[in-house]
Tab-separated table of N, CA and C in Angstrom:
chain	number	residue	atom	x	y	z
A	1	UNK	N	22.371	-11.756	-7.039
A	1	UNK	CA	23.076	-12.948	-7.369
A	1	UNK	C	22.379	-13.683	-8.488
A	2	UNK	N	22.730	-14.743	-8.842
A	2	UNK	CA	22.710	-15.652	-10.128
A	2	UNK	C	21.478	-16.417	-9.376
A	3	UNK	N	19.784	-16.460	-10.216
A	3	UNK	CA	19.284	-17.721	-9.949
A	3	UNK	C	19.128	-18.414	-10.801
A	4	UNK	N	19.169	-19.719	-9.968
A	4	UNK	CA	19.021	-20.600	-11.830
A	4	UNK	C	17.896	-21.854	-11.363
A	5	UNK	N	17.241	-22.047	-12.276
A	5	UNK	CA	16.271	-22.860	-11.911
A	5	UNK	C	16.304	-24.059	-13.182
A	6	UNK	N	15.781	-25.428	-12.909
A	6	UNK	CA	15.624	-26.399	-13.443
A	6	UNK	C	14.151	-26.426	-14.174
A	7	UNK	N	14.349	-26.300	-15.385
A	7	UNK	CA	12.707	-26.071	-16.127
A	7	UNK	C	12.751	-27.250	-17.731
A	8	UNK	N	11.594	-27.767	-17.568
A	8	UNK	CA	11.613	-28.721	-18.967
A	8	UNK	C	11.451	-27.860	-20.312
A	9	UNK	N	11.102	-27.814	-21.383
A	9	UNK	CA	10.746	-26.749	-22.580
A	9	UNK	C	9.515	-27.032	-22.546
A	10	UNK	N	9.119	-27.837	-21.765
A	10	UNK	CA	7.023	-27.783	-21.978
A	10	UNK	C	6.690	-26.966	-20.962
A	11	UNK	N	7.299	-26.582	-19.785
A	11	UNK	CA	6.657	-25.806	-18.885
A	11	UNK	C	7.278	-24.536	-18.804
A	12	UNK	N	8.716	-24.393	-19.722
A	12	UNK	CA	9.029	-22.705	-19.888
A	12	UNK	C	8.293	-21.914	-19.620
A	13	UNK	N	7.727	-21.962	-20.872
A	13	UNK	CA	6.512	-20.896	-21.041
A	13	UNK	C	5.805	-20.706	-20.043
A	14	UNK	N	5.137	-21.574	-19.329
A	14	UNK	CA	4.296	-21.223	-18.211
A	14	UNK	C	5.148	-20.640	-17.307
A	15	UNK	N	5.790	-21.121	-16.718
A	15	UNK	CA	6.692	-20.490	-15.693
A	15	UNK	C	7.175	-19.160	-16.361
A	16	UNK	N	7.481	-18.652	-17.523
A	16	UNK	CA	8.196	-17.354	-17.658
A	16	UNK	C	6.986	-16.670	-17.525
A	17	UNK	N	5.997	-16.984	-18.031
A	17	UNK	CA	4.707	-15.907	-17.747
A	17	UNK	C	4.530	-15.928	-16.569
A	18	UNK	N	4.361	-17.109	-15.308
A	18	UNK	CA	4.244	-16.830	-14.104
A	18	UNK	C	5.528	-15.629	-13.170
A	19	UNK	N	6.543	-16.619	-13.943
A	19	UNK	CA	7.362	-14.851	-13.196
A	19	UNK	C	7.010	-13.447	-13.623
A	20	UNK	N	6.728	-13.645	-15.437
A	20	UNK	CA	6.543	-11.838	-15.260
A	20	UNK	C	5.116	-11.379	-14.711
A	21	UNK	N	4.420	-12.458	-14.520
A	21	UNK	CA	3.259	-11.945	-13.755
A	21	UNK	C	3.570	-11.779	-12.263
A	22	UNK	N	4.388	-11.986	-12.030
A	22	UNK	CA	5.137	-12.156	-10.263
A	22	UNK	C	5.660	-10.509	-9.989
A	23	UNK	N	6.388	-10.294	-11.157
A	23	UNK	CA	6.888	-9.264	-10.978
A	23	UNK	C	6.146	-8.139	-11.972
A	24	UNK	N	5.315	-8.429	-12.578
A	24	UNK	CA	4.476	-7.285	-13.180
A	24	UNK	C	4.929	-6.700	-13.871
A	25	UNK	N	5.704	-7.370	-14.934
A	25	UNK	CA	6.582	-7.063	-16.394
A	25	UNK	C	5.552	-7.424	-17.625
A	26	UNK	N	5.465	-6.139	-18.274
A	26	UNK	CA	4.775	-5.571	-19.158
A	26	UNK	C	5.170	-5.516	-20.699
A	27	UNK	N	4.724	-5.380	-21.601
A	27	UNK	CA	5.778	-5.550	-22.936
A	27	UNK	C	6.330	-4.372	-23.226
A	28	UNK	N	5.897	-3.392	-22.752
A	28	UNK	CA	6.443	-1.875	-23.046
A	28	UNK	C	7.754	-1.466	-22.437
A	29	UNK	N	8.633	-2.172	-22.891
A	29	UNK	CA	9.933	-1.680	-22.386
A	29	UNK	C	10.483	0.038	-21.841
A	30	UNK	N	10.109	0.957	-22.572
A	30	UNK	CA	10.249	2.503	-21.977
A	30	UNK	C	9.467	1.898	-20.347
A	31	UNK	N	8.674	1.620	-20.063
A	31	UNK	CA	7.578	1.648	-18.873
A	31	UNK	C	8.239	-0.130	-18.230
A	32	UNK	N	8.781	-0.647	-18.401
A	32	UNK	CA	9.777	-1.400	-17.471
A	32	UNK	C	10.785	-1.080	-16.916
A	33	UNK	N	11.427	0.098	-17.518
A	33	UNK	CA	12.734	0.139	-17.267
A	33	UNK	C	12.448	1.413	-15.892
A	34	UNK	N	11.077	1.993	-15.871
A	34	UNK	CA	11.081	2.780	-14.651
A	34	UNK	C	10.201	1.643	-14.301
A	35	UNK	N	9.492	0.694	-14.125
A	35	UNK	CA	9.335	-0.114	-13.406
A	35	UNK	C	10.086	-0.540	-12.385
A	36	UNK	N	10.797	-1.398	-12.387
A	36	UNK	CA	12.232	-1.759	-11.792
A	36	UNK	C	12.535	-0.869	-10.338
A	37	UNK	N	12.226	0.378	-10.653
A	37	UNK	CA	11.963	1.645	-9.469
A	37	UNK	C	11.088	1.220	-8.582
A	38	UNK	N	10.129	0.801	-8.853
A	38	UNK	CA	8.664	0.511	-8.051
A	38	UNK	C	8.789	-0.879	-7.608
A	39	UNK	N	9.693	-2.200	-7.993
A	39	UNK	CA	8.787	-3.061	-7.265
A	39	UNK	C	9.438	-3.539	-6.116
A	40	UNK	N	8.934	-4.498	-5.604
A	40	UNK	CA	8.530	-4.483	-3.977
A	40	UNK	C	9.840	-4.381	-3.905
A	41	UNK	N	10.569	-4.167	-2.865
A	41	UNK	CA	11.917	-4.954	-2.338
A	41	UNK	C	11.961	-5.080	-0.416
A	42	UNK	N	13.138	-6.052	-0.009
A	42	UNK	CA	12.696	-6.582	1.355
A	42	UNK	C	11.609	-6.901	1.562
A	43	UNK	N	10.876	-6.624	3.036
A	43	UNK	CA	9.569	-6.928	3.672
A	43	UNK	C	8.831	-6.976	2.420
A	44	UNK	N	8.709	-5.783	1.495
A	44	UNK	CA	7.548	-6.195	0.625
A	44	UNK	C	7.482	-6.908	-0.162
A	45	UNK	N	8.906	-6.996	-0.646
A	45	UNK	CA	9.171	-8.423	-1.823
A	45	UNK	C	8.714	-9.779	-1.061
A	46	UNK	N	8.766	-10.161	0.341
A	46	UNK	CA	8.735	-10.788	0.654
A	46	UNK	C	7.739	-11.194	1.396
A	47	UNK	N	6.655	-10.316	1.137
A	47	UNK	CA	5.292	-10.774	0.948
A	47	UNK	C	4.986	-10.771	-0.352
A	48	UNK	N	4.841	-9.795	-1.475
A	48	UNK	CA	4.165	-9.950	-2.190
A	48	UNK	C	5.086	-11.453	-2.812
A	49	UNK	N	5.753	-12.063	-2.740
A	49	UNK	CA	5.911	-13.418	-3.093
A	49	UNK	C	5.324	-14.679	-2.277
A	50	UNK	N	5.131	-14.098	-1.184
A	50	UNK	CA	4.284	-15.203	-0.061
A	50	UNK	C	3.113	-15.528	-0.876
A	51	UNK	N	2.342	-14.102	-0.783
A	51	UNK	CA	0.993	-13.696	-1.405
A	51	UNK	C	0.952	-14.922	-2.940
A	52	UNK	N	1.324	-14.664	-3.822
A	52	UNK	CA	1.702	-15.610	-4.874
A	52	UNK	C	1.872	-16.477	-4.606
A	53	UNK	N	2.505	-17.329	-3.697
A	53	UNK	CA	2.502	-18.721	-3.302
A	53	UNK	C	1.194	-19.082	-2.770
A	54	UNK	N	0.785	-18.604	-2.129
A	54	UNK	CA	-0.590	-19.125	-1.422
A	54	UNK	C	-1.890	-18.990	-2.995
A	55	UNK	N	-1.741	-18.014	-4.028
A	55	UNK	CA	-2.379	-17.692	-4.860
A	55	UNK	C	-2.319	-19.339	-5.691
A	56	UNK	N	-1.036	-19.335	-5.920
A	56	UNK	CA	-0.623	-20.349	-6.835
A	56	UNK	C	-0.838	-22.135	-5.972
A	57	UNK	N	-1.077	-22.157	-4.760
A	57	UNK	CA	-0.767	-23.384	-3.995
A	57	UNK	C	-2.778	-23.990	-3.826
A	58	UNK	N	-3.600	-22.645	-4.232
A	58	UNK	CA	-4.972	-23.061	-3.165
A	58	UNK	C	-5.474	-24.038	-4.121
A	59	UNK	N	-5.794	-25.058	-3.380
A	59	UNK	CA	-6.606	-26.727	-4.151
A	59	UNK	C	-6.047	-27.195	-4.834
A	60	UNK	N	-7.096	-27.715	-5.874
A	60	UNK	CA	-6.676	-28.179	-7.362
A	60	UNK	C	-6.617	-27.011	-8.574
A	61	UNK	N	-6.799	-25.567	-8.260
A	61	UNK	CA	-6.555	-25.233	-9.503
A	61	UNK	C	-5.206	-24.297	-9.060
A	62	UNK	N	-4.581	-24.916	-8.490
A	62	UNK	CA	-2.807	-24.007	-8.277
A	62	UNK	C	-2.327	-25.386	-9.326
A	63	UNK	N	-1.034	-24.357	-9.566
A	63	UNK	CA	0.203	-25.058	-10.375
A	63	UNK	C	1.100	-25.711	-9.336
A	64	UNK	N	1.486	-26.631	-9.197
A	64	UNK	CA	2.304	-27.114	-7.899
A	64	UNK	C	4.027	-26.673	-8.677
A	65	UNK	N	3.742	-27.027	-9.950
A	65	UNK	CA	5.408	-26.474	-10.227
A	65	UNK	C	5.550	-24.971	-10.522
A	66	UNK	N	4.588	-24.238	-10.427
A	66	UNK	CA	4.597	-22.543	-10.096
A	66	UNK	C	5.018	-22.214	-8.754
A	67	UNK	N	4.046	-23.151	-7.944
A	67	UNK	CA	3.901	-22.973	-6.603
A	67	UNK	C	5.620	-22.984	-5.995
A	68	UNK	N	6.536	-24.430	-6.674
A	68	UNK	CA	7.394	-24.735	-6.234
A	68	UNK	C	8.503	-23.437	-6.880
A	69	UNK	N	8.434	-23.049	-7.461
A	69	UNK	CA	9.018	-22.171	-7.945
A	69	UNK	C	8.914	-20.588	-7.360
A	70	UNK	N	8.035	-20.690	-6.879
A	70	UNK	CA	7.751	-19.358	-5.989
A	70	UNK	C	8.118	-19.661	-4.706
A	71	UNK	N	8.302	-20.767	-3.893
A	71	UNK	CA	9.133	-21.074	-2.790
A	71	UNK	C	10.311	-21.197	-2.664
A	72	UNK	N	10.409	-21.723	-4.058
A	72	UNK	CA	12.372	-21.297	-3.876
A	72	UNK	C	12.724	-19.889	-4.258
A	73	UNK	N	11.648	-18.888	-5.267
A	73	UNK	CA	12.659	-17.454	-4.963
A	73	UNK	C	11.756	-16.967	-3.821
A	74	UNK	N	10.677	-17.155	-2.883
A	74	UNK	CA	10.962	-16.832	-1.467
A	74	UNK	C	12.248	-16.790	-0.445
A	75	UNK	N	12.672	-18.618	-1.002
A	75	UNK	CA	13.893	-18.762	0.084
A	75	UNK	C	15.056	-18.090	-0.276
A	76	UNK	N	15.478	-17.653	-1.543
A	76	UNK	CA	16.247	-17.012	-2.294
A	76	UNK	C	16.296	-15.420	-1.747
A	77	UNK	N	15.030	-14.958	-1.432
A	77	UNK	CA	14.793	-13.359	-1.604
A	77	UNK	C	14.891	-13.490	-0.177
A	78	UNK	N	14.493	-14.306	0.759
A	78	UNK	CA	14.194	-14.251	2.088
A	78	UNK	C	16.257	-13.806	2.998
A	79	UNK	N	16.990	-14.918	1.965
A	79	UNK	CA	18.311	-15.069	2.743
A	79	UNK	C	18.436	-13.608	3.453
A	80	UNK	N	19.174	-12.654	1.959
A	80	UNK	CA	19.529	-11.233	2.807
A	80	UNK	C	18.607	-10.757	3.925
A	81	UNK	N	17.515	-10.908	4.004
A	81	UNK	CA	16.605	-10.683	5.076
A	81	UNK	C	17.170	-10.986	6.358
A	82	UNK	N	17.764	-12.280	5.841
A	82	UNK	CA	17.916	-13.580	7.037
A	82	UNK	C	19.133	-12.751	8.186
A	83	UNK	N	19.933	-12.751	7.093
A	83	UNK	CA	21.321	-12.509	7.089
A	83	UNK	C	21.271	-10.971	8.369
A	84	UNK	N	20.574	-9.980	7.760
A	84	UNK	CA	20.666	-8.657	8.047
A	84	UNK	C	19.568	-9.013	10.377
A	85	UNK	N	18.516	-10.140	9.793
A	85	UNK	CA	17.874	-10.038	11.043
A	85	UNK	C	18.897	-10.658	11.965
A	86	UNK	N	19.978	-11.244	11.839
A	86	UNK	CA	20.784	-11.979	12.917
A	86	UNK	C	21.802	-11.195	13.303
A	87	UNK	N	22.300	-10.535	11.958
A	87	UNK	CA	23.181	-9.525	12.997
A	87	UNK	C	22.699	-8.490	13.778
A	88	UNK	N	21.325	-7.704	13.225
A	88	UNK	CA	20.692	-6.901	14.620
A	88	UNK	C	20.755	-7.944	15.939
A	89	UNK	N	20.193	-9.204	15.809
A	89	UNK	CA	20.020	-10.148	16.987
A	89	UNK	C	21.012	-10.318	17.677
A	90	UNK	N	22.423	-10.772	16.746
A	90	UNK	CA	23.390	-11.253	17.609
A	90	UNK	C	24.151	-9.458	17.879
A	91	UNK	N	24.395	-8.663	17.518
A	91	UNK	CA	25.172	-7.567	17.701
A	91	UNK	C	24.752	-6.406	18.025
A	92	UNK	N	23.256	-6.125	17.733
A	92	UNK	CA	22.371	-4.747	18.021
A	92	UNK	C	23.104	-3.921	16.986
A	93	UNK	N	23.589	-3.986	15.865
A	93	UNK	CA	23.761	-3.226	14.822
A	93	UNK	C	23.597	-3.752	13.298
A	94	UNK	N	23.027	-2.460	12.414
A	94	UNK	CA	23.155	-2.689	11.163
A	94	UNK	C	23.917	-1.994	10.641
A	95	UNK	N	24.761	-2.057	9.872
A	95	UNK	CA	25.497	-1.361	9.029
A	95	UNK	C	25.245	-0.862	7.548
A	96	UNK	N	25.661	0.306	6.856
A	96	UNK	CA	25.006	0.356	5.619
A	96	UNK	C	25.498	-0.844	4.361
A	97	UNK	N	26.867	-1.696	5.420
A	97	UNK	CA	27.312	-2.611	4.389
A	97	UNK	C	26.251	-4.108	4.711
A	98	UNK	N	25.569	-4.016	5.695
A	98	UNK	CA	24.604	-5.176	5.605
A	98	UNK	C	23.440	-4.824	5.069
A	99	UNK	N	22.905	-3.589	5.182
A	99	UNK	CA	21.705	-2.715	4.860
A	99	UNK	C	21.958	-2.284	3.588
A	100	UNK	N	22.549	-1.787	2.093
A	100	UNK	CA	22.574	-1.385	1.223
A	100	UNK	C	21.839	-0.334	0.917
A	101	UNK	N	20.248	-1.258	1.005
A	101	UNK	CA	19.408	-0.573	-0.068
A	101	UNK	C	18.093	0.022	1.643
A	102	UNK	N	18.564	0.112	2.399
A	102	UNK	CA	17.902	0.911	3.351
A	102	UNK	C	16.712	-0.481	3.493
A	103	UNK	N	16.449	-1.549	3.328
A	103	UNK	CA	15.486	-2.381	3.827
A	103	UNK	C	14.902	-3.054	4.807
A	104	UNK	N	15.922	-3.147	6.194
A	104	UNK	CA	15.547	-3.665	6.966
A	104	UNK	C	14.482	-2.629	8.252
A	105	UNK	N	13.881	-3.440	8.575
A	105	UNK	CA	13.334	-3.060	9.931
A	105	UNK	C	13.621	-2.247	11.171
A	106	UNK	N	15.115	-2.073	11.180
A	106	UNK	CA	16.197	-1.125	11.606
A	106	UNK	C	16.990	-0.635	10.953
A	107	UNK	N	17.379	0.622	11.133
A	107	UNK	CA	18.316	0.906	10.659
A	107	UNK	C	19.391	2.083	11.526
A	108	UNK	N	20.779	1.874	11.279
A	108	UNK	CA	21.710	2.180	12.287
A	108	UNK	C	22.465	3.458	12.177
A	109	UNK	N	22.444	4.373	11.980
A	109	UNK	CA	23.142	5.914	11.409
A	109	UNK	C	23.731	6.389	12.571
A	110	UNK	N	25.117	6.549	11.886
A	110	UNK	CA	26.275	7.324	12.865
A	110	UNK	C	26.127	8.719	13.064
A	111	UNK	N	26.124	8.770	14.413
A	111	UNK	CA	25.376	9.971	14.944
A	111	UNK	C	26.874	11.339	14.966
A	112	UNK	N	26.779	12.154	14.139
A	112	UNK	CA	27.914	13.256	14.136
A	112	UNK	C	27.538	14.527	15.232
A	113	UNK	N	28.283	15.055	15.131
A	113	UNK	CA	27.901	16.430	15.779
A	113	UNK	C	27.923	17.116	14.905
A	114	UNK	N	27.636	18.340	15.071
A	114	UNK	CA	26.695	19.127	14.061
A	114	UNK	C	28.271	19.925	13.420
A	115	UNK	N	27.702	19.975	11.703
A	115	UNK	CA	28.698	20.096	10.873
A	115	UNK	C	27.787	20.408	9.498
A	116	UNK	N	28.246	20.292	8.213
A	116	UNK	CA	28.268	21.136	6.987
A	116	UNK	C	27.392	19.947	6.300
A	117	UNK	N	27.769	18.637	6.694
A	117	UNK	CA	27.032	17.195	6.161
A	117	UNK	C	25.630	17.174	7.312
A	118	UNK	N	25.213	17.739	8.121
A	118	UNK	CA	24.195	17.295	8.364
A	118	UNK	C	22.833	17.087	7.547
A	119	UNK	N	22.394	18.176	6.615
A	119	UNK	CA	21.644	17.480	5.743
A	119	UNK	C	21.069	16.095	4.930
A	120	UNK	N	22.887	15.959	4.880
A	120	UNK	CA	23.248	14.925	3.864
A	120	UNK	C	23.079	13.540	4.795
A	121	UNK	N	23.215	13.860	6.131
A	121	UNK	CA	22.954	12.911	7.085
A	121	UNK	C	21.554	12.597	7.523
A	122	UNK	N	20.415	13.547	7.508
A	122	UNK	CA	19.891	13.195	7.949
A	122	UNK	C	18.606	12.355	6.579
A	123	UNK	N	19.497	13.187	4.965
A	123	UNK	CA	18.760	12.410	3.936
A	123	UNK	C	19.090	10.699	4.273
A	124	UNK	N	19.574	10.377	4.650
A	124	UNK	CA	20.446	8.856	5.078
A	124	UNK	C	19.117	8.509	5.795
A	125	UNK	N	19.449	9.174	7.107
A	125	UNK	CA	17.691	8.598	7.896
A	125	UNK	C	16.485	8.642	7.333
A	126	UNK	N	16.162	6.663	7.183
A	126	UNK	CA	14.899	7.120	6.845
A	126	UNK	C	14.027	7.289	8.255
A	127	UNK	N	12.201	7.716	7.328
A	127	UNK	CA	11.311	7.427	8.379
A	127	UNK	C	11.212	6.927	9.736
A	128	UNK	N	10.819	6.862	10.688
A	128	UNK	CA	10.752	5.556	11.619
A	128	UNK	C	10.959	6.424	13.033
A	129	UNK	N	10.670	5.851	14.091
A	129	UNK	CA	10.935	6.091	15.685
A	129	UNK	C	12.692	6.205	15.749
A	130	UNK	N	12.834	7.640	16.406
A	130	UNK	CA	14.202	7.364	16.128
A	130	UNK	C	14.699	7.043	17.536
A	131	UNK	N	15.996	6.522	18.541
A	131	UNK	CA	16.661	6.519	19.312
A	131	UNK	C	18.147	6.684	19.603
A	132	UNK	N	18.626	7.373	20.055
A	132	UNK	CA	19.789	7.663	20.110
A	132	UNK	C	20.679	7.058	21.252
A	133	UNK	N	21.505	6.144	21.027
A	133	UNK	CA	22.158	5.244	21.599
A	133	UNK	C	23.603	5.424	21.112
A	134	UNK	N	24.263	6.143	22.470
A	134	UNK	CA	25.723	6.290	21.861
A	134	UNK	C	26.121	7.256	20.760
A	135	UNK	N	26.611	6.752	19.657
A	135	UNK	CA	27.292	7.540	18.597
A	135	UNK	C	26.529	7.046	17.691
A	136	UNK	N	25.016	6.434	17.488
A	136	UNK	CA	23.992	5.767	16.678
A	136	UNK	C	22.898	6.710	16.742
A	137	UNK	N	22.397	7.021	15.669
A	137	UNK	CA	20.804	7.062	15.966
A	137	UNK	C	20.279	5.370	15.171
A	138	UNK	N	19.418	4.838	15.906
A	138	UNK	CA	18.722	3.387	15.841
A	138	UNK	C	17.173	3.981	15.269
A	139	UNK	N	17.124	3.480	14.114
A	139	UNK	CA	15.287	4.153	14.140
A	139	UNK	C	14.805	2.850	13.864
A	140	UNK	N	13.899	2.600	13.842
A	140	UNK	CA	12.606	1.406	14.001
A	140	UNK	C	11.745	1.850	12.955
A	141	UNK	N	12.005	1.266	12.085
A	141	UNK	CA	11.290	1.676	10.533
A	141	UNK	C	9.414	1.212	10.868
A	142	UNK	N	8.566	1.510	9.989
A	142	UNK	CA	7.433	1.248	9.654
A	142	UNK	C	7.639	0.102	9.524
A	143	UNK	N	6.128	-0.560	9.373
A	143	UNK	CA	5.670	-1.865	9.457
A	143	UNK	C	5.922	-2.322	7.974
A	144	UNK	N	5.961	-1.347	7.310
A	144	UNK	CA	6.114	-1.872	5.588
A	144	UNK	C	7.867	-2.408	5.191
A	145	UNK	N	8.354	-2.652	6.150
A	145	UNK	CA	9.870	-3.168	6.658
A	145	UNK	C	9.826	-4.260	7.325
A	146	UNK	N	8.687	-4.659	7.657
A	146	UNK	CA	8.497	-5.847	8.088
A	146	UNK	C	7.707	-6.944	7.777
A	147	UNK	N	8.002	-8.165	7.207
A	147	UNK	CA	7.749	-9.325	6.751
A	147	UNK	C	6.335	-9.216	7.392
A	148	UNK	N	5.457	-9.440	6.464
A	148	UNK	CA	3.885	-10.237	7.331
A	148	UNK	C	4.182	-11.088	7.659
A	149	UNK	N	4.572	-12.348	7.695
A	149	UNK	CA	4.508	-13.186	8.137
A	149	UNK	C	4.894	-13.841	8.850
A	150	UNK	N	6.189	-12.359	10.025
A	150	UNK	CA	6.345	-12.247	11.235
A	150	UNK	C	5.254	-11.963	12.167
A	151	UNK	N	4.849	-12.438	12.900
A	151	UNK	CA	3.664	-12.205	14.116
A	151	UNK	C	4.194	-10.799	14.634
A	152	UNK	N	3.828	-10.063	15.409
A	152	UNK	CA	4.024	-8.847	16.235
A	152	UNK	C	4.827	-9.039	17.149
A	153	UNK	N	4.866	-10.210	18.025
A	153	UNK	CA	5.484	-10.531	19.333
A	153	UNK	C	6.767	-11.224	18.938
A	154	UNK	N	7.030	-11.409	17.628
A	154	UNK	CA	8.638	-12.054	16.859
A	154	UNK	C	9.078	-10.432	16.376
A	155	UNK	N	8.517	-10.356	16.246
A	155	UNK	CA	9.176	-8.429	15.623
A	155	UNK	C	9.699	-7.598	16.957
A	156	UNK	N	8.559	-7.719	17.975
A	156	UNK	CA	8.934	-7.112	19.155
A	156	UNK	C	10.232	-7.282	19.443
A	157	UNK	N	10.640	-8.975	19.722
A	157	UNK	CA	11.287	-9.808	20.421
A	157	UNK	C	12.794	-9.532	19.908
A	158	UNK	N	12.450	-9.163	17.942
A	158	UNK	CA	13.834	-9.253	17.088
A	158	UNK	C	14.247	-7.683	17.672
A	159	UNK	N	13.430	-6.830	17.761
A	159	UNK	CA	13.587	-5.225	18.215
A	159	UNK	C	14.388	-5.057	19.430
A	160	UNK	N	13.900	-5.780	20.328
A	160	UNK	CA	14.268	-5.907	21.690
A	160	UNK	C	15.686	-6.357	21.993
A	161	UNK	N	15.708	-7.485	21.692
A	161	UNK	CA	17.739	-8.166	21.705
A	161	UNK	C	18.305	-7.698	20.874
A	162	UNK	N	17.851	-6.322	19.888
A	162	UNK	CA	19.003	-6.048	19.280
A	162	UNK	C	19.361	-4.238	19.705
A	163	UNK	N	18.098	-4.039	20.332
A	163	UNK	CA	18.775	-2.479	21.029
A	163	UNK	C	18.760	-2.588	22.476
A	164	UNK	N	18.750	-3.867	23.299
A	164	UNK	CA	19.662	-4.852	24.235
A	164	UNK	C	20.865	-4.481	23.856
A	165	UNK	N	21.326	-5.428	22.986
A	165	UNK	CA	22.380	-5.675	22.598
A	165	UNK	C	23.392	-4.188	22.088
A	166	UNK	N	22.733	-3.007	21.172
A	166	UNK	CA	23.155	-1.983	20.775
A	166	UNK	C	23.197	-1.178	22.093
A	167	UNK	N	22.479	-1.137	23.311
A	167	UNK	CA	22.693	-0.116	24.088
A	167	UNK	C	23.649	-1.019	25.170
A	168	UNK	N	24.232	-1.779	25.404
A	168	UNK	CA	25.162	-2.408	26.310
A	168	UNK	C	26.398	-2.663	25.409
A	169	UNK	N	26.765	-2.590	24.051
A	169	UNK	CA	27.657	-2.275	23.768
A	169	UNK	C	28.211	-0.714	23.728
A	170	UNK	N	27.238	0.240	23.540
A	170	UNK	CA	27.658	1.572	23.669
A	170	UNK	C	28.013	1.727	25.323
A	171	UNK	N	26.945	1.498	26.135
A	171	UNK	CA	27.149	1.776	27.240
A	171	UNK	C	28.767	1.116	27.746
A	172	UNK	N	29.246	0.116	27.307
A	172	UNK	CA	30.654	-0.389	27.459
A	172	UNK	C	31.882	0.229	26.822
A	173	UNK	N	31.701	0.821	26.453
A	173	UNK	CA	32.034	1.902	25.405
A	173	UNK	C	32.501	3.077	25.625
């Protein structure tokens, strides 16, 4: 989506260098454009922007209007996060239309019987603990899918009410 931010012409400059230092944009355009491949996205975008806020916030030698600027594209980058952790919560499913880019902490793959696409199915699954619930396989991605700055026992908790929730809708089913 579109961000747009409020900036004076005396602090442009600082702030555009603080973003491409945020995102680790280089002048060598050939070597940005496979950049773009590599950087963080989900959980990791959403630390390595934490990380930067706390960089940019410690004492007197942080920028407070860097700082503020790195909290709003936290809250910005955080939404889809937001969005994708409530419907596991409220429904025990993800879909690839809430999931896109394979980022969340779960992920939900329609379980076929065996056919000519299984390959192609199981390139779909990523990594992770898998479970099979119903006409789902549910896998439980790595920790690198998950926000630091969720505690363990909020991750558990988000895990828990949503394959609750995914195995009592199949089981009704």
């Amino acid at each position: 989506g579109l961000v747009t931010f409020r900036v004076t012409t005396t602090d442009l400059g600082r702030k555009l260098r603080s973003l491409c230092e945020l995102c680790c944009v280089d002048k060598n355009e050939d070597e940005d454009k496979r950049m773009w491949r590599r950087l963080p996205r989900g959980a990791a975008l959403l630390a390595h922007i934490s990380r930067s806020i706390d960089c940019t916030s410690c004492g007197d030698s942080g920028d407070a209007s860097i700082g503020n600027l790195f909290r709003r594209l936290f809250v910005l980058s955080f939404v889809p996060y937001a969005k994708m952790m409530d419907t596991w919560i409220r429904l025990g499913k993800i879909s690839h239309h809430e999931d896109p880019y394979c980022e969340f902490m779960v992920q939900c793959v329609p379980r076929h019987h065996k056919h000519h696409h299984e390959e192609e199915e199981e390139e779909k699954i990523k990594s992770g603990v898998r479970h099979n619930v119903g006409n789902l396989v549910v896998v439980r991605r790595s920790e690198a899918h998950v926000p630091q700055f969720l505690v363990s026992d909020t991750v558990a908790n988000i895990w828990t009410c949503g394959m609750f929730l995914c195995r009592m809708r199949h089981d009704n089913t």
